[in-house]
PDB file of C-alpha atoms and ligand atoms in Angstrom:
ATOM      1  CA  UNK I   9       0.000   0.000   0.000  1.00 98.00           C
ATOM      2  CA  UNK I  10       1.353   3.721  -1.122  1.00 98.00           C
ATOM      3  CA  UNK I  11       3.148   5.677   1.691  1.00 97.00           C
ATOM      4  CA  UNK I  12       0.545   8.524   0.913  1.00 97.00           C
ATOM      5  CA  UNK I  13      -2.434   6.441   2.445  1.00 98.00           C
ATOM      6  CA  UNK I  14      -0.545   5.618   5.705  1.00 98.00           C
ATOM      7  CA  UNK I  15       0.567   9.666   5.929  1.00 98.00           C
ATOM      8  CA  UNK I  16      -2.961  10.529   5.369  1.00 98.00           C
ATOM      9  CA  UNK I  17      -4.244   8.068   7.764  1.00 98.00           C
ATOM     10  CA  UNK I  18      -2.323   8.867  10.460  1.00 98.00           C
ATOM     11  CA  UNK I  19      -3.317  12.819   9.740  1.00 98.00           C
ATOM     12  CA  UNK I  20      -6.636  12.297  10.169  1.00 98.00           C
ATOM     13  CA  UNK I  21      -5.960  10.337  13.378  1.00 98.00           C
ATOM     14  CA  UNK I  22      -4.063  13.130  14.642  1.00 98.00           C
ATOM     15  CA  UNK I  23      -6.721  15.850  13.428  1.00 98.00           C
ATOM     16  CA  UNK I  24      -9.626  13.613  15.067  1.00 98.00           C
ATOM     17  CA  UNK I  25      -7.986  12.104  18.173  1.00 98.00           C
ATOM     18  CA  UNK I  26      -4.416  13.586  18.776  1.00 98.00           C
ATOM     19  CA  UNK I  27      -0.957  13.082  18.560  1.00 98.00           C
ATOM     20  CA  UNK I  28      -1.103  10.917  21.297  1.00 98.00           C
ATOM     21  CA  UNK I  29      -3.209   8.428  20.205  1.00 98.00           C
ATOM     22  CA  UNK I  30      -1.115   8.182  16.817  1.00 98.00           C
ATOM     23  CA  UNK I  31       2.181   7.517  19.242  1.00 98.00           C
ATOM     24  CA  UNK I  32       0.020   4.735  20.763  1.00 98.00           C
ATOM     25  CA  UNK I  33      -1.455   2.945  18.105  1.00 98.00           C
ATOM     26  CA  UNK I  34       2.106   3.194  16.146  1.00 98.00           C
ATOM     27  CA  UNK I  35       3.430   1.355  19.118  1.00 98.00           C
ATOM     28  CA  UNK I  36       1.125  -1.152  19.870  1.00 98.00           C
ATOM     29  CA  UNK I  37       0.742  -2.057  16.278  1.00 98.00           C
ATOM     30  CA  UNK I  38       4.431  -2.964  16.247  1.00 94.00           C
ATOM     31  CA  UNK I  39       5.425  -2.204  12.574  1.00 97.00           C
ATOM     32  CA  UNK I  40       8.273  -3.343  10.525  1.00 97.00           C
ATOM     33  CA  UNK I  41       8.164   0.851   9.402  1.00 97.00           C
ATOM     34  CA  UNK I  42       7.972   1.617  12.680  1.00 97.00           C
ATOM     35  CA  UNK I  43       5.360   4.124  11.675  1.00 97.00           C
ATOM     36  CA  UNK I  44       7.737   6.141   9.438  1.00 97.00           C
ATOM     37  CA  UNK I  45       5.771   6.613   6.001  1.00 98.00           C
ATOM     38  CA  UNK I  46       6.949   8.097   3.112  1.00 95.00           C
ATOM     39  CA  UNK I  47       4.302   9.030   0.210  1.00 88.00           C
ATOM     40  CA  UNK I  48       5.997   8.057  -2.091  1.00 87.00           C
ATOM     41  CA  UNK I  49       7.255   4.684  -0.937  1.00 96.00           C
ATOM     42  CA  UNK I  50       5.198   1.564  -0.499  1.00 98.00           C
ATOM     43  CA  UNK I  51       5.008  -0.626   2.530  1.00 98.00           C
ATOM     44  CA  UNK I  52       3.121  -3.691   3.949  1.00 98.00           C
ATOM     45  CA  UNK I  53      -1.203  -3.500   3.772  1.00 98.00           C
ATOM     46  CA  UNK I  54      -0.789  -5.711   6.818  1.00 98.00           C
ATOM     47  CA  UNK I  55       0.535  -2.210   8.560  1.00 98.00           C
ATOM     48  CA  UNK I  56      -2.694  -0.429   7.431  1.00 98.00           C
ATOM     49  CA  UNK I  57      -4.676  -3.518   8.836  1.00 98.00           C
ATOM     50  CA  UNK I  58      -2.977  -3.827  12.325  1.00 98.00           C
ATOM     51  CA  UNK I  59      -2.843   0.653  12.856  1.00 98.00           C
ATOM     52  CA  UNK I  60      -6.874   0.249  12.133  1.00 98.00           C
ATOM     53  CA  UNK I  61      -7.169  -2.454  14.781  1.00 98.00           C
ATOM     54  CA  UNK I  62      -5.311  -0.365  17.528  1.00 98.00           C
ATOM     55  CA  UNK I  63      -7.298   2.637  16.656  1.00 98.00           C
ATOM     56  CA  UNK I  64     -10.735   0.814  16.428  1.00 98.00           C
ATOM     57  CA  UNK I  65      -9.392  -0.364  20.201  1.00 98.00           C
ATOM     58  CA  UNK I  66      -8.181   2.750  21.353  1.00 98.00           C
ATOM     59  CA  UNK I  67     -11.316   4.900  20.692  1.00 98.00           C
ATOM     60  CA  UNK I  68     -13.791   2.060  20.916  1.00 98.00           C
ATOM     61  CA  UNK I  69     -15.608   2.365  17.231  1.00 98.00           C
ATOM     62  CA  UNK I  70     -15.979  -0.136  14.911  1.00 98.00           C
ATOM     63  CA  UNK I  71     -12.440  -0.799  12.240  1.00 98.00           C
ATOM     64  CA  UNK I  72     -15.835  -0.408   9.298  1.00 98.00           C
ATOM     65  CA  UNK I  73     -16.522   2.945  10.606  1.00 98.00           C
ATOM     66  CA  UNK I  74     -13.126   4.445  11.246  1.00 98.00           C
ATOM     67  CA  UNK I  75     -12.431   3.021   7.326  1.00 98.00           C
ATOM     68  CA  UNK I  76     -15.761   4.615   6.119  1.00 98.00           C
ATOM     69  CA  UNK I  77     -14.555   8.153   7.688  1.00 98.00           C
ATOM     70  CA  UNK I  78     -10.950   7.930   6.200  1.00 98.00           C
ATOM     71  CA  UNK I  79     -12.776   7.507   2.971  1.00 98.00           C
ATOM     72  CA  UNK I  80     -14.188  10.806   2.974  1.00 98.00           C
ATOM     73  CA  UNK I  81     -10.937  11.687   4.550  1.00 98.00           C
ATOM     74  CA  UNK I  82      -8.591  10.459   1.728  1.00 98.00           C
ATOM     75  CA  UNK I  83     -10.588  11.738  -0.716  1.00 98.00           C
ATOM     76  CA  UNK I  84     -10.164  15.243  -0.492  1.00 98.00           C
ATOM     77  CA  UNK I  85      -6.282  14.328   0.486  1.00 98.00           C
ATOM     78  CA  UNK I  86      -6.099  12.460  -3.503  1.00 98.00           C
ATOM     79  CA  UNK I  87      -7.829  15.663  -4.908  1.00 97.00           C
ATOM     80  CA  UNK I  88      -5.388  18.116  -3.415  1.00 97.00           C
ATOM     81  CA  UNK I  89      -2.224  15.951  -4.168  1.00 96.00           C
ATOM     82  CA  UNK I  90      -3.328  15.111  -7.846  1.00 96.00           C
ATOM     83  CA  UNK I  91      -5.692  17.823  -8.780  1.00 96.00           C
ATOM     84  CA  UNK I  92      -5.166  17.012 -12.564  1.00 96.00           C
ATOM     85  CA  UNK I  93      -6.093  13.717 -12.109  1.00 96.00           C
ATOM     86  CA  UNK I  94     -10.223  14.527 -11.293  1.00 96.00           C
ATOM     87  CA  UNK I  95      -9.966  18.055 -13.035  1.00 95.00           C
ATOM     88  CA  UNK I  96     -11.521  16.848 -16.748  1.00 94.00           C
ATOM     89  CA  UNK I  97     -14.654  15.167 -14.848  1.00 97.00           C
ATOM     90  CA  UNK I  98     -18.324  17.751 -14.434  1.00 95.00           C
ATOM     91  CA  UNK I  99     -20.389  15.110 -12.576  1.00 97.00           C
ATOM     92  CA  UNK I 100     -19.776  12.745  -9.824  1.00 98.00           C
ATOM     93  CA  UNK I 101     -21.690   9.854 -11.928  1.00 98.00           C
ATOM     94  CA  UNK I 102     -19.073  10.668 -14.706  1.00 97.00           C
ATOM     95  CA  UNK I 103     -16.317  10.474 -11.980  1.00 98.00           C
ATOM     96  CA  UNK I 104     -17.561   7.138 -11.256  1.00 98.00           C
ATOM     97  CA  UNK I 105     -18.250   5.849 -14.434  1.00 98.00           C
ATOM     98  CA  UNK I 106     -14.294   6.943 -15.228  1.00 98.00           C
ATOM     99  CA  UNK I 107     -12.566   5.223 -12.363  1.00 98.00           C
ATOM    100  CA  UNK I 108     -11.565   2.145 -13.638  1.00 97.00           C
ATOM    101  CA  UNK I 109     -10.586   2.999 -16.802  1.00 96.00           C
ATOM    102  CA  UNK I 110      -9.233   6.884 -16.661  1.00 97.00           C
ATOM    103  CA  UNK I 111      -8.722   7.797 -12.757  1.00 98.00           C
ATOM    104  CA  UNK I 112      -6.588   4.062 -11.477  1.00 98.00           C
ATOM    105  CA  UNK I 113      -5.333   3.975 -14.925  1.00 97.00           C
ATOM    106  CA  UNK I 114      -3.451   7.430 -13.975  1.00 97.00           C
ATOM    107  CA  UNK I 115      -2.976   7.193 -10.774  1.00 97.00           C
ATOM    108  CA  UNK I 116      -0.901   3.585 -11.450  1.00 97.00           C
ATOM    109  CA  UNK I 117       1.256   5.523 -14.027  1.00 96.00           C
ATOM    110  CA  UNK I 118       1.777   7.788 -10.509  1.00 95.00           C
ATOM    111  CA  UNK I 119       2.319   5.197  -8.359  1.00 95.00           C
ATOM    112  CA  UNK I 120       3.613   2.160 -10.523  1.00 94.00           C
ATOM    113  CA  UNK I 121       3.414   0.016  -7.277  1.00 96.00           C
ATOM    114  CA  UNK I 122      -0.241   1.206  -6.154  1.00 97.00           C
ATOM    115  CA  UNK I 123      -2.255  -2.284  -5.830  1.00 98.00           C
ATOM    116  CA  UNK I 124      -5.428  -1.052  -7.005  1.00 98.00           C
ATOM    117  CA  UNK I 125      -9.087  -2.698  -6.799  1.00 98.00           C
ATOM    118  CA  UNK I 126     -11.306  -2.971  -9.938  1.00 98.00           C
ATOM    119  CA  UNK I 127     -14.868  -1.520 -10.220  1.00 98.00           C
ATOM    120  CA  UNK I 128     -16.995  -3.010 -13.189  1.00 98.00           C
ATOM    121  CA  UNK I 129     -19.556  -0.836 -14.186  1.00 98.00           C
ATOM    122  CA  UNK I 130     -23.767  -2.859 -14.351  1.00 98.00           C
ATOM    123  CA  UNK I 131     -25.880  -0.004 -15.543  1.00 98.00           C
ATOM    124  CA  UNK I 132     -25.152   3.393 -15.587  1.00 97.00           C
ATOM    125  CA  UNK I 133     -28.045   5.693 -16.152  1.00 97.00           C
ATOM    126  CA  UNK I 134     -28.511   9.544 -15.950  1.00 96.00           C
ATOM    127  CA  UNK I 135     -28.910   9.403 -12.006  1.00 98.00           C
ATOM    128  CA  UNK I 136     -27.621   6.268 -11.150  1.00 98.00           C
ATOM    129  CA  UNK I 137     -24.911   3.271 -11.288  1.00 98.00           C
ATOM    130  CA  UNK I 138     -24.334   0.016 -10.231  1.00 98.00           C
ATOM    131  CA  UNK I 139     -20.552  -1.358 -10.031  1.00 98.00           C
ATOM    132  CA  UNK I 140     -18.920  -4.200  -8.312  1.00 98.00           C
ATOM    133  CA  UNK I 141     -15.659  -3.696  -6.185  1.00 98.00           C
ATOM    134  CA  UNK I 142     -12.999  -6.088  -6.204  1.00 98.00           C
ATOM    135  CA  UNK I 143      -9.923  -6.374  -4.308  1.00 98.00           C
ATOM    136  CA  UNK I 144      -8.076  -9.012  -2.122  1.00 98.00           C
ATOM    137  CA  UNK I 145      -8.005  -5.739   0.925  1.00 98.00           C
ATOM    138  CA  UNK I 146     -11.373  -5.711   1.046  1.00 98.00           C
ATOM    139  CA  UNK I 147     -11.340  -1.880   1.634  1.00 98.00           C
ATOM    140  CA  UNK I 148     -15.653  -1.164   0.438  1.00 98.00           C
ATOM    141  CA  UNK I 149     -16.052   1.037   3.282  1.00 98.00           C
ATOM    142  CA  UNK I 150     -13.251   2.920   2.367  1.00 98.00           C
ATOM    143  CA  UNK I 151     -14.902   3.314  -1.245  1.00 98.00           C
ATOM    144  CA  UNK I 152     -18.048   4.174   0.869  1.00 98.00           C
ATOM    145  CA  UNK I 153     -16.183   7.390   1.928  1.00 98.00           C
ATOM    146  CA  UNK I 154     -14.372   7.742  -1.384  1.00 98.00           C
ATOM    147  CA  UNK I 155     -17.839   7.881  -3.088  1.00 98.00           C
ATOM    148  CA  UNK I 156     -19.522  10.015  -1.031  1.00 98.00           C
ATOM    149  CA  UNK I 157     -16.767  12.326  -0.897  1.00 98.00           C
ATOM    150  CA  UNK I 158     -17.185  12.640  -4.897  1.00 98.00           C
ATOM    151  CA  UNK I 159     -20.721  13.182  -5.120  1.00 98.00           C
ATOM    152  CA  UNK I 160     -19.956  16.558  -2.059  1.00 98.00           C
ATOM    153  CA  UNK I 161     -16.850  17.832  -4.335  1.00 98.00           C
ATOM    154  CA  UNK I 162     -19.392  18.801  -6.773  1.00 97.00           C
ATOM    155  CA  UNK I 163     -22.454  19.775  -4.482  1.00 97.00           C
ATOM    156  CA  UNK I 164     -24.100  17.204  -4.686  1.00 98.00           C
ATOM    157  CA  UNK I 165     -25.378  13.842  -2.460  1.00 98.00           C
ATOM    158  CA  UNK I 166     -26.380  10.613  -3.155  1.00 98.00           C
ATOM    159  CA  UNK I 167     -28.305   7.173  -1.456  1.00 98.00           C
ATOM    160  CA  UNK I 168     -25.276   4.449  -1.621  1.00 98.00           C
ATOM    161  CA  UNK I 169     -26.280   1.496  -0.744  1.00 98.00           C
ATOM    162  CA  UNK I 170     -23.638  -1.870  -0.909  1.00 98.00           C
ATOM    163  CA  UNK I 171     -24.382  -5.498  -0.840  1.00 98.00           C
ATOM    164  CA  UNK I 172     -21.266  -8.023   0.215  1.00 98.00           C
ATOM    165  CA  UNK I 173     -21.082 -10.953  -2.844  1.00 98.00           C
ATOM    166  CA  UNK I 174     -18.343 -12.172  -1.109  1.00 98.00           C
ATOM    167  CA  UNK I 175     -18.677 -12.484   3.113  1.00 98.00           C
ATOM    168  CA  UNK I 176     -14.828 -11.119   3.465  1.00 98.00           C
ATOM    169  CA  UNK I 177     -15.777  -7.708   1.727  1.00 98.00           C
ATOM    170  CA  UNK I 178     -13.824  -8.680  -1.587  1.00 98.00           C
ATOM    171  CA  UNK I 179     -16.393  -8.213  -4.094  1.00 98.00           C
ATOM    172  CA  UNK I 180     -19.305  -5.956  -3.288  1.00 99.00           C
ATOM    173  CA  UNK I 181     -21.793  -4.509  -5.031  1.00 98.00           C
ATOM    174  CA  UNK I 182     -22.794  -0.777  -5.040  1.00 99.00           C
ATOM    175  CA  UNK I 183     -26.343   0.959  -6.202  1.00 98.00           C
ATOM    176  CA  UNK I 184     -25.676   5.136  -6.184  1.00 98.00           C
ATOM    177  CA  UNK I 185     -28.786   6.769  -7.147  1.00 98.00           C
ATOM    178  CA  UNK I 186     -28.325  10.728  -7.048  1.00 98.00           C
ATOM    179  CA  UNK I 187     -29.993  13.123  -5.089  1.00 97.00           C
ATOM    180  CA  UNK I 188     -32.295  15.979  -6.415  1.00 83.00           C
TER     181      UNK I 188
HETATM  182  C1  HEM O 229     -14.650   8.099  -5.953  1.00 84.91           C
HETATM  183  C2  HEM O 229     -13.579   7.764  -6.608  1.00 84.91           C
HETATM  184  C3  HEM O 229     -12.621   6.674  -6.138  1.00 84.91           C
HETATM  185  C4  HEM O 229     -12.887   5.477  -5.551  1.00 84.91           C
HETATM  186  C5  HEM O 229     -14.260   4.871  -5.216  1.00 84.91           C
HETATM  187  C6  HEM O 229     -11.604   4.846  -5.270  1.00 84.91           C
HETATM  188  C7  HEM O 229     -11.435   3.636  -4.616  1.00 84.91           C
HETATM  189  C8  HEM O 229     -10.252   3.182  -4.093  1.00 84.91           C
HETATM  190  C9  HEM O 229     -10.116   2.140  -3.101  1.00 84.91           C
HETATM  191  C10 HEM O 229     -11.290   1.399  -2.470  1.00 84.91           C
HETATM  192  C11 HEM O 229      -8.793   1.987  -2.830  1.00 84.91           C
HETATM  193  C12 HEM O 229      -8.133   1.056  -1.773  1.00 84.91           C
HETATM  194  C13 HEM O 229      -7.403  -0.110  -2.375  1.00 84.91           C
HETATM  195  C14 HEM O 229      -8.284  -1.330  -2.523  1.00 84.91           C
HETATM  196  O1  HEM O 229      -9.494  -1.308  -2.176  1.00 84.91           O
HETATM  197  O2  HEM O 229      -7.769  -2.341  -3.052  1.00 84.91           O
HETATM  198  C15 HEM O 229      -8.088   2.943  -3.649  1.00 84.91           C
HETATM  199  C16 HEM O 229      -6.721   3.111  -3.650  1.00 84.91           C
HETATM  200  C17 HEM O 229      -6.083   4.195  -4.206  1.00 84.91           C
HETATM  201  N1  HEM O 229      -6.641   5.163  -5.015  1.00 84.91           N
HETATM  202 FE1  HEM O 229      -8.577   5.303  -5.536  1.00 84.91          FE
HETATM  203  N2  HEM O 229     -10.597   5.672  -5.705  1.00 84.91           N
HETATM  204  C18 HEM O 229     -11.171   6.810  -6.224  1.00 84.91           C
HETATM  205  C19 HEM O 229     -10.520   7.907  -6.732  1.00 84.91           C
HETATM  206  C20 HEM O 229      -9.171   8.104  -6.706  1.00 84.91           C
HETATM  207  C21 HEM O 229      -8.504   9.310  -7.135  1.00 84.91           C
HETATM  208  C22 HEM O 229      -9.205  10.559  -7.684  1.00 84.91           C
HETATM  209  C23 HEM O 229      -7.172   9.105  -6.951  1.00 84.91           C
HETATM  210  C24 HEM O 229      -6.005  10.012  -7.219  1.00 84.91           C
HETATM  211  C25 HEM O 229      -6.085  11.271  -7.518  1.00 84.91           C
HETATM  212  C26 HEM O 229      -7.010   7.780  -6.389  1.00 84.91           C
HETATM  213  C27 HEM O 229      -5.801   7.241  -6.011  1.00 84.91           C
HETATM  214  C28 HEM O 229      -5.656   6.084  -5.282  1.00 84.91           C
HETATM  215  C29 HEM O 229      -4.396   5.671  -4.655  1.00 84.91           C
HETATM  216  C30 HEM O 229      -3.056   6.410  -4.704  1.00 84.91           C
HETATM  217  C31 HEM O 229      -4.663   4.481  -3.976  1.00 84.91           C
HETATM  218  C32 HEM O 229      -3.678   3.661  -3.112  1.00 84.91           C
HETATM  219  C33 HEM O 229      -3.114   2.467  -3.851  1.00 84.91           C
HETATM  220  C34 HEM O 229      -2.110   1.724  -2.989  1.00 84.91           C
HETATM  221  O3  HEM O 229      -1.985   2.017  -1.814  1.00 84.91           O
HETATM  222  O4  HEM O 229      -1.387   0.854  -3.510  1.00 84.91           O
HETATM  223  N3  HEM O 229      -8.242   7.189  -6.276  1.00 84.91           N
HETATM  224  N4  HEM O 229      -8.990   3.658  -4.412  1.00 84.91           N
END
C-alpha cells in the first residue's frame, strides 16, 4: 500500500484524536516501518490492517466505521495531491463511471506500485450506477467514503447502498442513485 495512504491516515488520526493516540497505536501495532511513512514509498497493507485495529481499540468504534470516515478523509487528500487527475470530470456519476478505466489507470502511471481494486460498471443511467468492487483488501467502506466524498466535491449527495457478494468484503456490489 502507497506511503501517501498511511501519511494521510495517520493525519486524520491526529486531526480527530491527537498526537497521542497516533504515538500509541504506532506502538502497539508494532510495525516493521515503525510508523515512518513516506508518500511516495510503499510498505506492507498488513501495517494499514494492524494501525486500524489499535485505533478501532483505542477509541472504541468499529475498524468499518473508522475506514468509512478515512474515505471521505482520503478523498479530499487524492484531490489536493493530484488535482489534474479529477480536473476533466463535471459530474460525480461521470467520476464514477471513469474510475476504472481513466482515474486508477493514472494514478498507477503515478504510483507504478499502487495495488489497485477494480470496479466493473452494471448499468449506468442519468442518475444512477451500479458497479462491483474487487480487491483481495477488502477496503468497500473505504470506497463508501471515497464515493460520497465525490458526489460533495461537486455539491451534490447521493443514497449508496452496498451489498457483500463475497462475506470477506472482496467483491461488493454498489447501487448510487443521485440526489435531487
Ligand atoms: C470516488 C472515486 C474513487 C474510488 C471509489 C476509489 C477507490 C479506491 C479504493 C477502495 C482503494 C483502496 C485499495 C483497494 O481497495 O484495493 C483505492 C486506492 C487508491 N486510489 Fe482510488 N478511488 C477513487 C478515486 C481516486 C482518485 C481521484 C485518486 C487520485 C487522484 C485515487 C488514487 C488512489 C491511490 C493512490 C490508492 C492507493 C493504492 C495503494 O496504496 O497501492 N483514487 N482507491
Amino acid at each position: 500500500m502507497k506511503g501517501i495512504v498511511f501519511t494521510e491516515f495517520l493525519e486524520m488520526v491526529e486531526t480527530q484524536f491527537g498526537l497521542e493516540v497516533v504515538e500509541d497505536i504506532i506502538e502497539k501495532a508494532d510495525l516493521p516501518s515503525e510508523g515512518i511513512y513516506t508518500s511516495v514509498g510503499t510498505y506492507d497493507f498488513n501495517e494499514m490492517v494492524s494501525l486500524i485495529t489499535e485505533l478501532s481499540k483505542q477509541v472504541n468504534l468499529p475498524p468499518g466505521d473508522l475506514i468509512y470516515a478515512f474515505g471521505r478523509y482520503l478523498f479530499t487528500s487524492l484531490k489536493d495531491a493530484h488535482p489534474e487527475v479529477i480536473q476533466s470530470y463535471n459530474s460525480p456519476l461521470g467520476l464514477l463511471y471513469s474510475i476504472e478505466d481513466h482515474i486508477h489507470v493514472h494514478v498507477q502511471k503515478l504510483y507504478p506500485e499502487a495495488e489497485l481494486p477494480t470496479f466493473k460498471i452494471l448499468e449506468k443511467t442519468d442518475t444512477t450506477i451500479s458497479m462491483i468492487y474487487s480487491s483481495s483488501r477488502g477496503l468497500y467502506r473505504l470506497a463508501q467514503g471515497l464515493i460520497e466524498k465525490a458526489f460533495e466535491h461537486f455539491n451534490g449527495s447521493a443514497q449508496i447502498s452496498y451489498e457483500l457478494l463475497k462475506e470477506d468484503g472482496t467483491e461488493v456490489k454498489f447501487d448510487i442513485s443521485q440526489n435531487g
